[in-house]
PDB file of C-alpha atoms in Angstrom:
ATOM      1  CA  UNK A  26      -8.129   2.980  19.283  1.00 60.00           C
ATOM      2  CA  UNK A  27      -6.856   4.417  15.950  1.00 59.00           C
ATOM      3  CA  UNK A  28      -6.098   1.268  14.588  1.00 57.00           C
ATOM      4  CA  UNK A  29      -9.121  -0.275  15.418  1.00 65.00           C
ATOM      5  CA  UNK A  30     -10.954   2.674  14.040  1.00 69.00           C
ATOM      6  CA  UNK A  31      -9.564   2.398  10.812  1.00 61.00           C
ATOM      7  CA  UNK A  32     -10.294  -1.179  10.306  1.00 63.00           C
ATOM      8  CA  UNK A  33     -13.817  -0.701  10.992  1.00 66.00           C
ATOM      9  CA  UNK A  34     -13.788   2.141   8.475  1.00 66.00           C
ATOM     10  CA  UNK A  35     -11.188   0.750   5.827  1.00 60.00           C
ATOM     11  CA  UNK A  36     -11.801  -3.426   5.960  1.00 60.00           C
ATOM     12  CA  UNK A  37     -15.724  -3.231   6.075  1.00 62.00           C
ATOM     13  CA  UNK A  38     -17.420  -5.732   3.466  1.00 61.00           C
ATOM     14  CA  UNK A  39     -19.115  -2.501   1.663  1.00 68.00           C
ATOM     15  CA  UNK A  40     -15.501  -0.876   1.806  1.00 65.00           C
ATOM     16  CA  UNK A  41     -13.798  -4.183   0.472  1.00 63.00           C
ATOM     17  CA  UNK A  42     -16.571  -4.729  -1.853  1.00 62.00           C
ATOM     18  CA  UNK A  43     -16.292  -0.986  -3.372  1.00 62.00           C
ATOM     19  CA  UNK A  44     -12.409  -2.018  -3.969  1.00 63.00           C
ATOM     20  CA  UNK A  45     -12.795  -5.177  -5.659  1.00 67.00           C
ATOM     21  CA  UNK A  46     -14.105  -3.613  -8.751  1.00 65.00           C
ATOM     22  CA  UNK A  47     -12.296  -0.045  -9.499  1.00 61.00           C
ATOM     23  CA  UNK A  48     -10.172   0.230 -12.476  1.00 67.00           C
ATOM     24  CA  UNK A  49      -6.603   0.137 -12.704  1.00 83.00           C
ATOM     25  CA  UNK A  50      -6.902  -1.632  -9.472  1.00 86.00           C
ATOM     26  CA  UNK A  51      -5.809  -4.953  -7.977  1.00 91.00           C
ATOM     27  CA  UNK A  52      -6.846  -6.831  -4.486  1.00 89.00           C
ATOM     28  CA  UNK A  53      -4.859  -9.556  -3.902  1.00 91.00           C
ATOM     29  CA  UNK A  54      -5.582 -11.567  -0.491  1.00 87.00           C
ATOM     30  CA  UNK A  55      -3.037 -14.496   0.946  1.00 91.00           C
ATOM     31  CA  UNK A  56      -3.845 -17.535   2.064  1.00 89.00           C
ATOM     32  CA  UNK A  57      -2.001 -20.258   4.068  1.00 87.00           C
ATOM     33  CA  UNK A  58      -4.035 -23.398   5.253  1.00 88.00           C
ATOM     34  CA  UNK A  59      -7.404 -22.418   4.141  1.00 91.00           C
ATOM     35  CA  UNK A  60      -7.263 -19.087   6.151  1.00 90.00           C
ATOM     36  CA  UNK A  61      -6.860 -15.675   4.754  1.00 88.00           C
ATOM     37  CA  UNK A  62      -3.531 -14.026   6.023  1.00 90.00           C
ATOM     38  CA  UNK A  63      -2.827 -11.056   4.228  1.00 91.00           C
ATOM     39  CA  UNK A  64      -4.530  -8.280   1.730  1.00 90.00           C
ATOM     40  CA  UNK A  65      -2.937  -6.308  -0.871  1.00 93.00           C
ATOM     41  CA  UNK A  66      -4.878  -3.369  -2.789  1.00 93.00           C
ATOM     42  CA  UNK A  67      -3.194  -0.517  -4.992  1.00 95.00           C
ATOM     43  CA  UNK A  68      -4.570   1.468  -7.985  1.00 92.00           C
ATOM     44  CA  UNK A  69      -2.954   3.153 -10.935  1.00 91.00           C
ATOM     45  CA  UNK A  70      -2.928   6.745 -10.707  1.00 83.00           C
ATOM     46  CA  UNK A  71      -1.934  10.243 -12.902  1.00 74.00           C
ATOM     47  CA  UNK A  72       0.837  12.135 -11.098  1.00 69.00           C
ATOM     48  CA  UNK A  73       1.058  14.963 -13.740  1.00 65.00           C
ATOM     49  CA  UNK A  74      -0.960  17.624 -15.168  1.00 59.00           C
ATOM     50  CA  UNK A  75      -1.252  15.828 -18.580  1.00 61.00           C
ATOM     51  CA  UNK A  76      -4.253  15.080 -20.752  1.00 58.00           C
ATOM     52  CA  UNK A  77      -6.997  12.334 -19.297  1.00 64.00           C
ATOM     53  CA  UNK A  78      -5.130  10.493 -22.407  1.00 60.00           C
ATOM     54  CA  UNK A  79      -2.115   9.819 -20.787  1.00 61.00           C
ATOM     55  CA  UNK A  80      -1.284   6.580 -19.292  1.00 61.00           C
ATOM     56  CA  UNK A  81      -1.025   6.718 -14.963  1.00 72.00           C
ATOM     57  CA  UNK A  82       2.698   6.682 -14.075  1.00 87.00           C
ATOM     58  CA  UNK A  83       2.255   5.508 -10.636  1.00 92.00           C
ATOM     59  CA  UNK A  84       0.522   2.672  -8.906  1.00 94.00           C
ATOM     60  CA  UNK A  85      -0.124   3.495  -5.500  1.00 95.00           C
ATOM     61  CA  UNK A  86      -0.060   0.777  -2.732  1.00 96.00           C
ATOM     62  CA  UNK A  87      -2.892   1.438  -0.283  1.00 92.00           C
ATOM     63  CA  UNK A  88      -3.051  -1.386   1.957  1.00 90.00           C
ATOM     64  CA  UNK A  89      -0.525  -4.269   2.498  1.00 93.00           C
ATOM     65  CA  UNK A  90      -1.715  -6.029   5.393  1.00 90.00           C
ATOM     66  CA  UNK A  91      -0.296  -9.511   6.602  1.00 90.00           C
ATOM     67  CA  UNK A  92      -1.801 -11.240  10.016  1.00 88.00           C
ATOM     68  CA  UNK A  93       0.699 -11.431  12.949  1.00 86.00           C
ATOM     69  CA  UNK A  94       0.997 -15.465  12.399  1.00 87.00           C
ATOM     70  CA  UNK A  95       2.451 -15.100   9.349  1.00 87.00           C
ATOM     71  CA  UNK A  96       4.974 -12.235   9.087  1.00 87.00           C
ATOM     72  CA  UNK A  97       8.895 -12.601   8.699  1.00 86.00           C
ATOM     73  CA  UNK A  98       8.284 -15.509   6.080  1.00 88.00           C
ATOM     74  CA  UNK A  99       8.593 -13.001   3.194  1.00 90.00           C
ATOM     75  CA  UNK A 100       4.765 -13.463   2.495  1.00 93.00           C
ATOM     76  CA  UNK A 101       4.946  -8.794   2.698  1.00 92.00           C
ATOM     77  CA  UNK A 102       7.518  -9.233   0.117  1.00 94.00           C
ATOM     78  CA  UNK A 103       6.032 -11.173  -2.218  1.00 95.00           C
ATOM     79  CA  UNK A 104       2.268 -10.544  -1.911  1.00 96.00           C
ATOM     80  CA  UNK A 105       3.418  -6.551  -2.354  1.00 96.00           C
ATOM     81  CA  UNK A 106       5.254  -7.828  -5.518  1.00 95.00           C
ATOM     82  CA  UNK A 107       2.442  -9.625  -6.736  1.00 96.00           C
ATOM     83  CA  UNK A 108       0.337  -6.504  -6.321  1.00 96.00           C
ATOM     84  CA  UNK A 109       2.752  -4.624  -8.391  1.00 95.00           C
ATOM     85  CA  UNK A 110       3.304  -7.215 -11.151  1.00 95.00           C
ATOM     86  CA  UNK A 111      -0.785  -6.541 -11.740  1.00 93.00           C
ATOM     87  CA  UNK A 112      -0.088  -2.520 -12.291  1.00 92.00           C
ATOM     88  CA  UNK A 113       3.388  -2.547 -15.247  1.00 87.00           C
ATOM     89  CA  UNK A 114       4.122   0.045 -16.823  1.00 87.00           C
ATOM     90  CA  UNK A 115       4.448   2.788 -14.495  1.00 90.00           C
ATOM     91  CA  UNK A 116       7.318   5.310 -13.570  1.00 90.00           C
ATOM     92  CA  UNK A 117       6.999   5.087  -9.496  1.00 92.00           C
ATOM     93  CA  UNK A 118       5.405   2.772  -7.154  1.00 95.00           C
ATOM     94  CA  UNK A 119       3.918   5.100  -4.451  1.00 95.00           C
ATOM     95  CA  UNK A 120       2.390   4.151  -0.666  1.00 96.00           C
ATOM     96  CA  UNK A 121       1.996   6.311   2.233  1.00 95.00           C
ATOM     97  CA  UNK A 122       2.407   4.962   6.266  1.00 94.00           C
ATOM     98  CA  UNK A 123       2.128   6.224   9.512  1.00 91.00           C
ATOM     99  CA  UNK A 124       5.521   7.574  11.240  1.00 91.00           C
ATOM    100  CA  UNK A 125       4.547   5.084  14.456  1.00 91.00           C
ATOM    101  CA  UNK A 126       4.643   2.345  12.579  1.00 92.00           C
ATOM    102  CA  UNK A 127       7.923   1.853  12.442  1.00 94.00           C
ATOM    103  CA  UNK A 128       8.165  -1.755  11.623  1.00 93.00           C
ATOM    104  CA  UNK A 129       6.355  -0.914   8.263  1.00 94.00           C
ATOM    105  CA  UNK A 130       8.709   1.819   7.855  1.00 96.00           C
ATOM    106  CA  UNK A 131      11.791  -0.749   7.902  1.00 96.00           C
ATOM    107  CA  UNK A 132      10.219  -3.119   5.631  1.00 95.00           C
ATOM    108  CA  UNK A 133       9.375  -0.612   2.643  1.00 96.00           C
ATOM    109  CA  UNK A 134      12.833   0.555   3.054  1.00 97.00           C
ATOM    110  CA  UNK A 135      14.255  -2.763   2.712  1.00 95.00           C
ATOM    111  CA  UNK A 136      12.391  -3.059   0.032  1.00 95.00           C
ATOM    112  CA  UNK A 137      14.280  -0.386  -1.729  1.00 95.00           C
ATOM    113  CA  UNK A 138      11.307   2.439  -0.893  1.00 97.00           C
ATOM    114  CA  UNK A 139      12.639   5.986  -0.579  1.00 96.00           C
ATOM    115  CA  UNK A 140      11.190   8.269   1.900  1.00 96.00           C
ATOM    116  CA  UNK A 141      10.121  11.217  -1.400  1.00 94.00           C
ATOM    117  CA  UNK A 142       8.273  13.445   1.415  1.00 92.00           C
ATOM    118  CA  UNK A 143       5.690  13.515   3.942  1.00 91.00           C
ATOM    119  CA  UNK A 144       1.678  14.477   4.137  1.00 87.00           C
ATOM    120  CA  UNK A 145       0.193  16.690   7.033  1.00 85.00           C
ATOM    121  CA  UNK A 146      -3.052  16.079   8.693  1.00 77.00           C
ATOM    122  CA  UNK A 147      -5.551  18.321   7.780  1.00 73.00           C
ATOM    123  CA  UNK A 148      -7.370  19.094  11.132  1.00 75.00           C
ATOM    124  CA  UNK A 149      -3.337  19.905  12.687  1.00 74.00           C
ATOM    125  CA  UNK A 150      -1.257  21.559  10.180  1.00 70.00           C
ATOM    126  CA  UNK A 151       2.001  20.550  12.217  1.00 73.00           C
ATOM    127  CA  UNK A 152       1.446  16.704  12.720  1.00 73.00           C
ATOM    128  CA  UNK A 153       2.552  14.715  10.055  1.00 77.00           C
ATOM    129  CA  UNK A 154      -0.204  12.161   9.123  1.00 87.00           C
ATOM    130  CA  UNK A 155       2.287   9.791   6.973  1.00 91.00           C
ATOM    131  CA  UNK A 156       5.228   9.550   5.497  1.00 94.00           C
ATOM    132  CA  UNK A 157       5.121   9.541   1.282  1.00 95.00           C
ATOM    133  CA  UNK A 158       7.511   6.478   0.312  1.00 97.00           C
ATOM    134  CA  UNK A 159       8.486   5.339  -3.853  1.00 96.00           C
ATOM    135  CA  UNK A 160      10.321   3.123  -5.711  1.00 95.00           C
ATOM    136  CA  UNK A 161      10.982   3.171  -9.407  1.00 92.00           C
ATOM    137  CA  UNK A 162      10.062  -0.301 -10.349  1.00 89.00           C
ATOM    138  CA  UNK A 163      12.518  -2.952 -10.827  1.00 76.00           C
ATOM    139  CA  UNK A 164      14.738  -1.060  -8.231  1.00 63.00           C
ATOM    140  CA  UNK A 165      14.381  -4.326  -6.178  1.00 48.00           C
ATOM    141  CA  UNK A 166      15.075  -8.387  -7.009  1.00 41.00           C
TER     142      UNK A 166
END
């Protein structure tokens, strides 16, 4: 149920749409055989108290998604690197995911993401509501 309502919220047309055009953004989306696969979005962001003049040091990954079909071909790997290769320049790569999803969890840490802390949901104080992974860029060939 959770999953499904966050793709109704998170992958509507008005909510893709909205993402397409934000600055210091990218959307990537993957395609194999005509058919879209995968989707990629991450925007560049301030992570210090600094001056609306300073550059963002950190591009955060919001979505990496890649259909069922065609995971374990290292399609995660490089459409996430793709997305990154659109944002230079920054001090951390950033992206949050759910402590269930373990399988997500494996993959960012093979791809050299630390675990840098965690974010609590709102509405219960004491359940965590994702885990807060980064990278410094480069950290992974």
């Amino acid at each position: 149920q959770m999953v499904q309502d966050i793709t109704r919220r998170w992958h509507s047309l008005t909510a893709l749409a909205a993402q397409i055009i934000l600055a210091d953004s990218t959307f990537l989306l993957a395609e194999q055989h005509k058919r879209i696969v995968g989707s990629s979005f991450a925007q560049l962001e301030r992570d210090t108290v600094e001056p609306e003049t300073a550059p963002p040091d950190v591009a955060k990954l919001y979505r990496l998604y890649i259909h069922p079909s065609a995971q374990r071909r290292q399609l995660g790997h490089r459409l996430m690197d793709a997305t990154f290769k659109r944002l230079p320049h920054v001090r951390r790569q950033r992206l949050e995911v759910h402590p269930s999803n373990t399988a997500a969890v494996l993959f960012y840490e093979r791809e050299g993401f630390h675990r840098a802390g965690e974010k609590t949901d709102a509405a219960e104080p004491n359940v965590i509501a994702a885990y807060v992974y980064e990278r410094v860029p480069g950290g992974v060939t």
